[in-house]
């Protein structure tokens, strides 16, 4: 009888251990799933019609940056993350990248947005070089100081032979250009953008725009669903 009881007890212990192990595995899966879902928020597809866009028009994944030329974090993102994204996905034809202006820093944000829109109107093929140059002109210290003036934007634009500065000045003052900035402002409100940069991949907003591994994982997931 003792041997039978011992076997029963041993079997029960084994069953309990298996149950605990299964519960532990399930809990780990739940935690991992929550961590993955917590890295993004579903905010909906962004309408990029008329926006400057880099890459193949039929690329299966769209990455959108909501940014501000006055924003130091946007400058850092453009230097640290953007080049990797372009090399890994835009140049391969998997991703098209678009930029939407945000007006979180008052008048200077408006000036930068107007300059970008006016430049894009004249020379869309040079836009991304101007985009990079305008961020490069951002001071590395004393970010609160006023620097993004119409004269500064025109000074940066003057580096590009395709640009007529007189025309760009006129375009920056046109209501039509301001209307384009208002379109961006409406998109910012629609997608409840609360910080810059904000990165959206096929309608999903990254919690941490500097987490390139999370960006890659989301893009790869979207590409896998397309295949």
mmCIF file of N, CA, C and O in Angstrom, residues 170-206:
data_model
loop_
_atom_site.group_PDB
_atom_site.id
_atom_site.type_symbol
_atom_site.label_atom_id
_atom_site.label_comp_id
_atom_site.label_asym_id
_atom_site.label_seq_id
_atom_site.Cartn_x
_atom_site.Cartn_y
_atom_site.Cartn_z
ATOM 1 N N UNK A 170 8.282 84.763 -52.536
ATOM 2 C CA UNK A 170 6.889 85.045 -52.881
ATOM 3 C C UNK A 170 5.979 83.883 -52.490
ATOM 4 O O UNK A 170 4.885 84.090 -51.940
ATOM 5 N N UNK A 171 6.461 82.661 -52.750
ATOM 6 C CA UNK A 171 5.657 81.474 -52.434
ATOM 7 C C UNK A 171 5.435 81.333 -50.927
ATOM 8 O O UNK A 171 4.362 80.888 -50.492
ATOM 9 N N UNK A 172 6.439 81.681 -50.138
ATOM 10 C CA UNK A 172 6.302 81.583 -48.682
ATOM 11 C C UNK A 172 5.235 82.529 -48.144
ATOM 12 O O UNK A 172 4.682 82.309 -47.071
ATOM 13 N N UNK A 173 4.951 83.585 -48.910
ATOM 14 C CA UNK A 173 3.960 84.569 -48.472
ATOM 15 C C UNK A 173 2.588 84.323 -49.066
ATOM 16 O O UNK A 173 1.626 85.028 -48.721
ATOM 17 N N UNK A 174 2.481 83.325 -49.939
ATOM 18 C CA UNK A 174 1.201 83.021 -50.590
ATOM 19 C C UNK A 174 0.257 82.274 -49.649
ATOM 20 O O UNK A 174 0.686 81.405 -48.884
ATOM 21 N N UNK A 175 -1.020 82.585 -49.740
ATOM 22 C CA UNK A 175 -2.022 81.877 -48.936
ATOM 23 C C UNK A 175 -2.075 80.401 -49.322
ATOM 24 O O UNK A 175 -2.323 79.533 -48.469
ATOM 25 N N UNK A 176 -1.826 80.111 -50.587
ATOM 26 C CA UNK A 176 -1.852 78.729 -51.060
ATOM 27 C C UNK A 176 -0.830 77.865 -50.315
ATOM 28 O O UNK A 176 -1.094 76.710 -49.995
ATOM 29 N N UNK A 177 0.346 78.459 -50.020
ATOM 30 C CA UNK A 177 1.372 77.734 -49.274
ATOM 31 C C UNK A 177 0.931 77.521 -47.831
ATOM 32 O O UNK A 177 1.122 76.446 -47.251
ATOM 33 N N UNK A 178 0.320 78.550 -47.244
ATOM 34 C CA UNK A 178 -0.185 78.428 -45.882
ATOM 35 C C UNK A 178 -1.283 77.380 -45.808
ATOM 36 O O UNK A 178 -1.397 76.649 -44.814
ATOM 37 N N UNK A 179 -2.068 77.267 -46.865
ATOM 38 C CA UNK A 179 -3.125 76.258 -46.899
ATOM 39 C C UNK A 179 -2.529 74.851 -46.808
ATOM 40 O O UNK A 179 -3.117 73.961 -46.178
ATOM 41 N N UNK A 180 -1.380 74.646 -47.439
ATOM 42 C CA UNK A 180 -0.711 73.338 -47.378
ATOM 43 C C UNK A 180 -0.223 73.050 -45.960
ATOM 44 O O UNK A 180 -0.275 71.901 -45.492
ATOM 45 N N UNK A 181 0.253 74.091 -45.285
ATOM 46 C CA UNK A 181 0.668 73.931 -43.886
ATOM 47 C C UNK A 181 -0.543 73.589 -43.020
ATOM 48 O O UNK A 181 -0.450 72.777 -42.087
ATOM 49 N N UNK A 182 -1.681 74.183 -43.335
ATOM 50 C CA UNK A 182 -2.907 73.895 -42.585
ATOM 51 C C UNK A 182 -3.349 72.440 -42.782
ATOM 52 O O UNK A 182 -3.921 71.830 -41.874
ATOM 53 N N UNK A 183 -3.088 71.882 -43.968
ATOM 54 C CA UNK A 183 -3.385 70.463 -44.208
ATOM 55 C C UNK A 183 -2.567 69.597 -43.245
ATOM 56 O O UNK A 183 -3.085 68.654 -42.634
ATOM 57 N N UNK A 184 -1.292 69.946 -43.080
ATOM 58 C CA UNK A 184 -0.447 69.209 -42.151
ATOM 59 C C UNK A 184 -0.954 69.347 -40.715
ATOM 60 O O UNK A 184 -0.988 68.376 -39.952
ATOM 61 N N UNK A 185 -1.350 70.558 -40.368
ATOM 62 C CA UNK A 185 -1.876 70.803 -39.019
ATOM 63 C C UNK A 185 -3.102 69.944 -38.746
ATOM 64 O O UNK A 185 -3.257 69.382 -37.644
ATOM 65 N N UNK A 186 -3.961 69.806 -39.747
ATOM 66 C CA UNK A 186 -5.165 68.978 -39.601
ATOM 67 C C UNK A 186 -4.788 67.501 -39.420
ATOM 68 O O UNK A 186 -5.433 66.784 -38.636
ATOM 69 N N UNK A 187 -3.769 67.051 -40.117
ATOM 70 C CA UNK A 187 -3.320 65.658 -39.970
ATOM 71 C C UNK A 187 -2.746 65.411 -38.572
ATOM 72 O O UNK A 187 -2.945 64.350 -37.987
ATOM 73 N N UNK A 188 -2.037 66.392 -38.058
ATOM 74 C CA UNK A 188 -1.490 66.299 -36.696
ATOM 75 C C UNK A 188 -2.626 66.123 -35.689
ATOM 76 O O UNK A 188 -2.560 65.286 -34.782
ATOM 77 N N UNK A 189 -3.682 66.895 -35.864
ATOM 78 C CA UNK A 189 -4.834 66.817 -34.961
ATOM 79 C C UNK A 189 -5.589 65.506 -35.151
ATOM 80 O O UNK A 189 -5.993 64.862 -34.176
ATOM 81 N N UNK A 190 -5.756 65.098 -36.417
ATOM 82 C CA UNK A 190 -6.487 63.867 -36.705
ATOM 83 C C UNK A 190 -5.826 62.649 -36.070
ATOM 84 O O UNK A 190 -6.516 61.769 -35.540
ATOM 85 N N UNK A 191 -4.506 62.611 -36.118
ATOM 86 C CA UNK A 191 -3.786 61.439 -35.600
ATOM 87 C C UNK A 191 -3.272 61.658 -34.179
ATOM 88 O O UNK A 191 -2.468 60.872 -33.677
ATOM 89 N N UNK A 192 -3.742 62.736 -33.553
ATOM 90 C CA UNK A 192 -3.468 63.023 -32.143
ATOM 91 C C UNK A 192 -1.966 62.973 -31.848
ATOM 92 O O UNK A 192 -1.522 62.372 -30.860
ATOM 93 N N UNK A 193 -1.198 63.604 -32.710
ATOM 94 C CA UNK A 193 0.251 63.669 -32.522
ATOM 95 C C UNK A 193 0.541 64.576 -31.333
ATOM 96 O O UNK A 193 0.098 65.724 -31.286
ATOM 97 N N UNK A 194 1.299 64.031 -30.359
ATOM 98 C CA UNK A 194 1.552 64.777 -29.131
ATOM 99 C C UNK A 194 3.035 65.061 -28.919
ATOM 100 O O UNK A 194 3.399 65.776 -27.986
ATOM 101 N N UNK A 195 3.887 64.504 -29.766
ATOM 102 C CA UNK A 195 5.321 64.746 -29.617
ATOM 103 C C UNK A 195 5.990 64.672 -30.983
ATOM 104 O O UNK A 195 5.433 64.130 -31.941
ATOM 105 N N UNK A 196 7.175 65.270 -31.052
ATOM 106 C CA UNK A 196 7.972 65.159 -32.268
ATOM 107 C C UNK A 196 9.348 64.600 -31.907
ATOM 108 O O UNK A 196 9.909 64.981 -30.873
ATOM 109 N N UNK A 197 9.879 63.692 -32.749
ATOM 110 C CA UNK A 197 9.178 63.138 -33.905
ATOM 111 C C UNK A 197 8.165 62.069 -33.486
ATOM 112 O O UNK A 197 8.349 61.413 -32.468
ATOM 113 N N UNK A 198 7.126 61.925 -34.267
ATOM 114 C CA UNK A 198 6.201 60.796 -34.154
ATOM 115 C C UNK A 198 6.330 59.985 -35.434
ATOM 116 O O UNK A 198 6.256 60.541 -36.522
ATOM 117 N N UNK A 199 6.533 58.677 -35.271
ATOM 118 C CA UNK A 199 6.747 57.795 -36.414
ATOM 119 C C UNK A 199 5.570 56.831 -36.534
ATOM 120 O O UNK A 199 5.221 56.137 -35.571
ATOM 121 N N UNK A 200 4.970 56.804 -37.725
ATOM 122 C CA UNK A 200 3.812 55.949 -37.987
ATOM 123 C C UNK A 200 4.149 54.978 -39.111
ATOM 124 O O UNK A 200 4.584 55.393 -40.189
ATOM 125 N N UNK A 201 3.956 53.688 -38.847
ATOM 126 C CA UNK A 201 4.215 52.642 -39.841
ATOM 127 C C UNK A 201 2.896 51.975 -40.195
ATOM 128 O O UNK A 201 2.287 51.303 -39.352
ATOM 129 N N UNK A 202 2.443 52.187 -41.422
ATOM 130 C CA UNK A 202 1.159 51.614 -41.866
ATOM 131 C C UNK A 202 0.049 51.790 -40.834
ATOM 132 O O UNK A 202 -0.680 50.854 -40.502
ATOM 133 N N UNK A 203 -0.065 53.001 -40.327
ATOM 134 C CA UNK A 203 -1.155 53.308 -39.405
ATOM 135 C C UNK A 203 -0.894 52.992 -37.954
ATOM 136 O O UNK A 203 -1.755 53.212 -37.111
ATOM 137 N N UNK A 204 0.305 52.489 -37.623
ATOM 138 C CA UNK A 204 0.644 52.170 -36.235
ATOM 139 C C UNK A 204 1.751 53.099 -35.755
ATOM 140 O O UNK A 204 2.816 53.180 -36.367
ATOM 141 N N UNK A 205 1.506 53.777 -34.648
ATOM 142 C CA UNK A 205 2.451 54.746 -34.119
ATOM 143 C C UNK A 205 3.384 54.092 -33.115
ATOM 144 O O UNK A 205 2.936 53.418 -32.178
ATOM 145 N N UNK A 206 4.690 54.313 -33.304
ATOM 146 C CA UNK A 206 5.687 53.781 -32.380
ATOM 147 C C UNK A 206 5.700 54.589 -31.090
ATOM 148 O O UNK A 206 5.690 55.819 -31.122
#
